[in-house]
Short mmCIF file of C-alpha atoms in Angstrom, two decimals:
data_model
loop_
_atom_site.label_atom_id
_atom_site.label_comp_id
_atom_site.label_asym_id
_atom_site.label_seq_id
_atom_site.Cartn_x
_atom_site.Cartn_y
_atom_site.Cartn_z
CA LYS O 67 49.30 82.08 47.92
CA ALA O 68 52.35 83.14 49.93
CA GLY O 69 51.82 85.79 52.59
CA VAL O 70 53.97 88.73 53.54
CA THR O 71 57.44 87.50 54.42
CA GLN O 72 59.70 89.34 56.81
CA THR O 73 63.33 88.56 57.52
CA PRO O 74 64.98 88.12 59.87
CA ARG O 75 62.36 87.10 62.41
CA TYR O 76 64.59 87.81 65.41
CA LEU O 77 67.77 89.77 65.83
CA ILE O 78 69.88 91.26 68.57
CA LYS O 79 72.00 94.36 68.11
CA THR O 80 73.92 96.70 70.38
CA ARG O 81 73.52 100.43 70.78
CA GLY O 82 75.08 102.44 67.99
CA GLN O 83 74.84 99.68 65.40
CA GLN O 84 72.54 99.79 62.41
CA VAL O 85 70.04 97.23 61.20
CA THR O 86 68.28 96.41 57.94
CA LEU O 87 64.99 94.55 57.84
CA SER O 88 63.46 93.04 54.73
CA CYS O 89 59.88 92.58 53.59
CA SER O 90 58.56 90.64 50.60
CA PRO O 91 54.93 91.58 49.88
CA ILE O 92 52.23 89.34 48.50
CA SER O 93 52.66 88.90 44.77
CA GLY O 94 50.83 91.66 42.94
CA HIS O 95 50.69 94.03 45.91
CA ARG O 96 52.46 97.27 45.07
CA SER O 97 52.08 99.09 48.35
CA VAL O 98 54.19 98.28 51.39
CA SER O 99 53.98 99.95 54.77
CA TRP O 100 55.99 99.56 57.97
CA TYR O 101 54.91 99.74 61.60
CA GLN O 102 56.68 99.65 64.94
CA GLN O 103 55.04 97.92 67.91
CA THR O 104 56.20 98.44 71.47
CA PRO O 105 54.44 97.72 74.77
CA GLY O 106 54.45 101.40 75.68
CA GLN O 107 53.46 103.06 72.40
CA GLY O 108 51.49 100.31 70.73
CA LEU O 109 51.40 100.08 66.94
CA GLN O 110 52.80 103.15 65.19
CA PHE O 111 53.05 103.87 61.49
CA LEU O 112 56.59 104.36 60.17
CA PHE O 113 56.25 104.84 56.40
CA GLU O 114 54.58 103.62 53.27
CA TYR O 115 55.94 102.96 49.80
CA PHE O 116 54.10 102.64 46.52
CA SER O 117 55.85 101.98 43.22
CA GLU O 118 59.26 102.71 44.77
CA THR O 119 58.17 106.10 46.13
CA GLN O 120 57.57 107.01 49.74
CA ARG O 121 53.92 108.03 49.94
CA ASN O 122 53.47 108.68 53.66
CA LYS O 123 55.78 109.02 56.64
CA GLY O 124 55.07 108.76 60.32
CA ASN O 125 56.54 110.79 63.13
CA PHE O 126 59.89 109.05 63.55
CA PRO O 127 63.42 110.49 63.51
CA GLY O 128 65.56 110.43 60.39
CA ARG O 129 67.46 107.40 61.74
CA PHE O 130 64.54 105.38 60.40
CA SER O 131 64.54 105.05 56.65
CA GLY O 132 63.22 102.73 54.02
CA ARG O 133 63.11 101.96 50.36
CA GLN O 134 61.19 99.87 47.90
CA PHE O 135 62.58 98.02 44.92
CA SER O 136 61.09 97.55 41.46
CA ASN O 137 59.79 94.10 42.44
CA SER O 138 57.90 95.76 45.36
CA ARG O 139 60.15 94.21 47.98
CA SER O 140 60.99 96.70 50.70
CA GLU O 141 63.68 97.26 53.28
CA MET O 142 63.81 99.47 56.30
CA ASN O 143 66.96 100.63 58.01
CA VAL O 144 67.54 101.97 61.48
CA SER O 145 70.90 103.63 62.09
CA THR O 146 72.62 104.43 65.37
CA LEU O 147 70.39 102.10 67.32
CA GLU O 148 69.06 103.14 70.72
CA LEU O 149 67.65 100.96 73.48
CA GLY O 150 64.20 102.38 72.75
CA ASP O 151 64.30 100.97 69.24
CA SER O 152 63.72 97.50 70.66
CA ALA O 153 60.40 96.55 69.16
CA LEU O 154 58.47 94.33 66.82
CA TYR O 155 58.70 95.78 63.30
CA LEU O 156 55.78 94.85 61.10
CA CYS O 157 55.46 95.11 57.36
CA ALA O 158 52.16 95.09 55.52
CA SER O 159 51.24 94.99 51.86
CA SER O 160 47.90 95.95 50.48
CA LEU O 161 45.32 95.21 47.86
CA GLU O 162 42.49 97.60 47.25
CA VAL O 163 39.10 96.09 48.10
CA ASP O 164 35.92 98.06 47.40
CA GLY O 165 37.92 101.30 47.33
CA ALA O 166 39.35 100.72 50.80
CA ASN O 167 42.80 99.22 51.11
CA VAL O 168 42.97 95.99 53.07
CA LEU O 169 46.36 95.34 54.63
CA THR O 170 48.01 91.95 55.04
CA PHE O 171 50.68 91.95 57.72
CA GLY O 172 53.75 89.80 58.06
CA ALA O 173 54.70 88.11 61.32
CA GLY O 174 57.24 90.81 62.08
CA SER O 175 60.91 91.15 62.89
CA ARG O 176 61.62 91.34 66.59
CA LEU O 177 64.59 93.58 67.27
CA THR O 178 66.33 93.67 70.63
CA VAL O 179 68.88 96.41 71.24
CA LEU O 180 71.31 95.82 74.10
CA ASP D 89 42.56 110.07 61.05
CA ALA D 90 39.60 110.48 63.37
CA LYS D 91 39.86 108.92 66.81
CA THR D 92 38.12 105.75 67.99
CA THR D 93 37.30 104.64 71.53
CA GLN D 94 37.15 100.99 72.55
CA PRO D 95 36.94 99.21 75.91
CA ASN D 96 40.34 97.98 77.10
CA SER D 97 39.19 94.41 77.58
CA MET D 98 36.21 92.09 77.29
CA GLU D 99 35.53 88.53 78.28
CA SER D 100 33.37 85.94 76.59
CA ASN D 101 32.49 82.30 76.94
CA GLU D 102 33.39 79.89 74.19
CA GLU D 103 30.65 79.29 71.60
CA GLU D 104 28.72 82.40 72.65
CA PRO D 105 28.33 85.56 70.54
CA VAL D 106 30.59 88.51 71.23
CA HIS D 107 29.78 92.16 70.56
CA LEU D 108 32.82 94.45 70.47
CA PRO D 109 31.85 98.14 70.52
CA CYS D 110 33.66 101.09 68.98
CA ASN D 111 32.81 104.77 69.27
CA HIS D 112 33.91 107.18 66.56
CA SER D 113 31.91 110.34 67.06
CA THR D 114 34.20 112.49 64.85
CA ILE D 115 33.95 110.21 61.82
CA SER D 116 33.76 112.02 58.49
CA GLY D 117 31.56 111.08 55.57
CA THR D 118 34.33 109.41 53.60
CA ASP D 119 35.86 107.40 56.46
CA TYR D 120 35.69 103.63 56.24
CA ILE D 121 35.45 101.63 59.46
CA HIS D 122 38.02 98.86 59.55
CA TRP D 123 38.59 96.12 62.09
CA TYR D 124 41.82 94.23 62.52
CA ARG D 125 42.81 91.76 65.18
CA GLN D 126 46.16 90.64 66.50
CA LEU D 127 46.59 87.17 67.88
CA PRO D 128 49.46 86.53 70.28
CA SER D 129 52.87 86.56 68.60
CA GLN D 130 51.42 87.44 65.20
CA GLY D 131 50.99 90.51 63.05
CA PRO D 132 47.55 92.15 62.82
CA GLU D 133 44.97 90.40 60.66
CA TYR D 134 42.19 92.05 58.66
CA VAL D 135 38.72 91.16 59.91
CA ILE D 136 36.14 93.32 58.16
CA HIS D 137 35.38 96.85 56.97
CA GLY D 138 32.35 98.91 56.05
CA LEU D 139 31.17 102.38 55.16
CA THR D 140 27.47 102.77 55.92
CA SER D 141 25.67 99.46 55.63
CA ASN D 142 26.08 96.43 57.86
CA VAL D 143 28.56 93.92 56.48
CA ASN D 144 29.02 90.20 56.86
CA ASN D 145 31.92 87.93 55.95
CA ARG D 146 33.13 84.50 56.96
CA MET D 147 34.88 85.85 60.04
CA ALA D 148 32.43 88.34 61.52
CA SER D 149 29.67 90.88 61.06
CA LEU D 150 29.94 94.64 61.31
CA ALA D 151 26.96 96.61 62.50
CA ILE D 152 27.18 100.35 61.83
CA ALA D 153 24.92 102.83 63.60
CA GLU D 154 22.69 104.94 61.41
CA ASP D 155 24.58 108.12 62.33
CA ARG D 156 27.89 106.25 61.88
CA LYS D 157 29.17 107.51 65.24
CA SER D 158 29.57 103.98 66.53
CA SER D 159 29.92 100.43 65.26
CA THR D 160 29.96 96.91 66.67
CA LEU D 161 32.01 93.95 65.56
CA ILE D 162 30.06 90.73 66.08
CA LEU D 163 31.68 87.34 66.40
CA HIS D 164 28.76 84.96 66.15
CA ARG D 165 30.32 82.06 68.02
CA ALA D 166 33.53 82.80 69.89
CA THR D 167 36.23 80.17 69.89
CA LEU D 168 39.46 80.04 71.86
CA ARG D 169 41.25 81.01 68.67
CA ASP D 170 39.38 84.34 68.68
CA ALA D 171 41.26 85.50 71.78
CA ALA D 172 43.14 88.53 70.48
CA VAL D 173 43.39 92.30 70.56
CA TYR D 174 40.76 93.83 68.28
CA TYR D 175 41.41 97.22 66.72
CA CYS D 176 38.75 99.52 65.31
CA ILE D 177 40.29 101.96 62.83
CA LEU D 178 38.91 104.76 60.67
CA ARG D 179 40.45 105.27 57.25
CA ALA D 180 39.67 107.86 54.65
CA TYR D 181 38.88 106.60 51.16
CA ASN D 182 42.07 106.03 49.16
CA ALA D 183 44.17 107.32 52.05
CA GLY D 184 46.95 104.88 51.39
CA ASN D 185 48.07 102.44 54.02
CA MET D 186 48.69 104.66 56.99
CA LEU D 187 46.66 103.07 59.75
CA THR D 188 46.30 104.81 63.11
CA PHE D 189 45.96 102.10 65.74
CA GLY D 190 44.47 102.86 69.13
CA GLY D 191 44.79 100.62 72.17
CA GLY D 192 42.21 98.12 70.94
CA THR D 193 40.11 95.69 72.98
CA ARG D 194 41.71 92.60 74.42
CA LEU D 195 39.18 89.79 74.07
CA MET D 196 39.52 86.86 76.43
CA VAL D 197 37.56 83.70 75.66
CA LYS D 198 36.82 81.26 78.46
CA PRO D 199 36.34 77.56 77.71
#
């Protein structure tokens, strides 16, 4: 069974550019969530999508956006990149187990902003 | 989500049991206790979760205090591969997939 696939794995951008990251969830998982991980702030929730609708949103500026397609694949976009956006961006999809969602994470997309 | 408190780091010898504590004194009655771990250069990985009773799976055991204000993740026989950051997280029932990660406990395993 394939896991959560994130592309690209590594990318380098310059300030002011925009970036799009992609996430393919495990087959059958309808919920996808995104997290940002930095050494200073740790793992922080960005947003969550379920059946193409944003269900929850973290405390990030509007430059961070996302969407989910009908096949559950998701993308996140960061516009007008800043140096502080350098981070590991993690996607997770979930399957409900005993009434509590268990998340499966991808390996992440490491973004470096120069 | 309610807050959890974990030690910053712990050390263990290979093939010995490890007990990773977590305090969650403000837990509510519907909060599940989840544990995830993150190995170097990987995304977090689900370990175990529970509500009130102790739980066992192939990876670990979860011991939950009777008042639910604390829990302990037990690795029965630590291996070098268990060296990771372990996160204890509280999640309300059907709260979606918004996880609030704390700093976690960095477990070091000595050969």
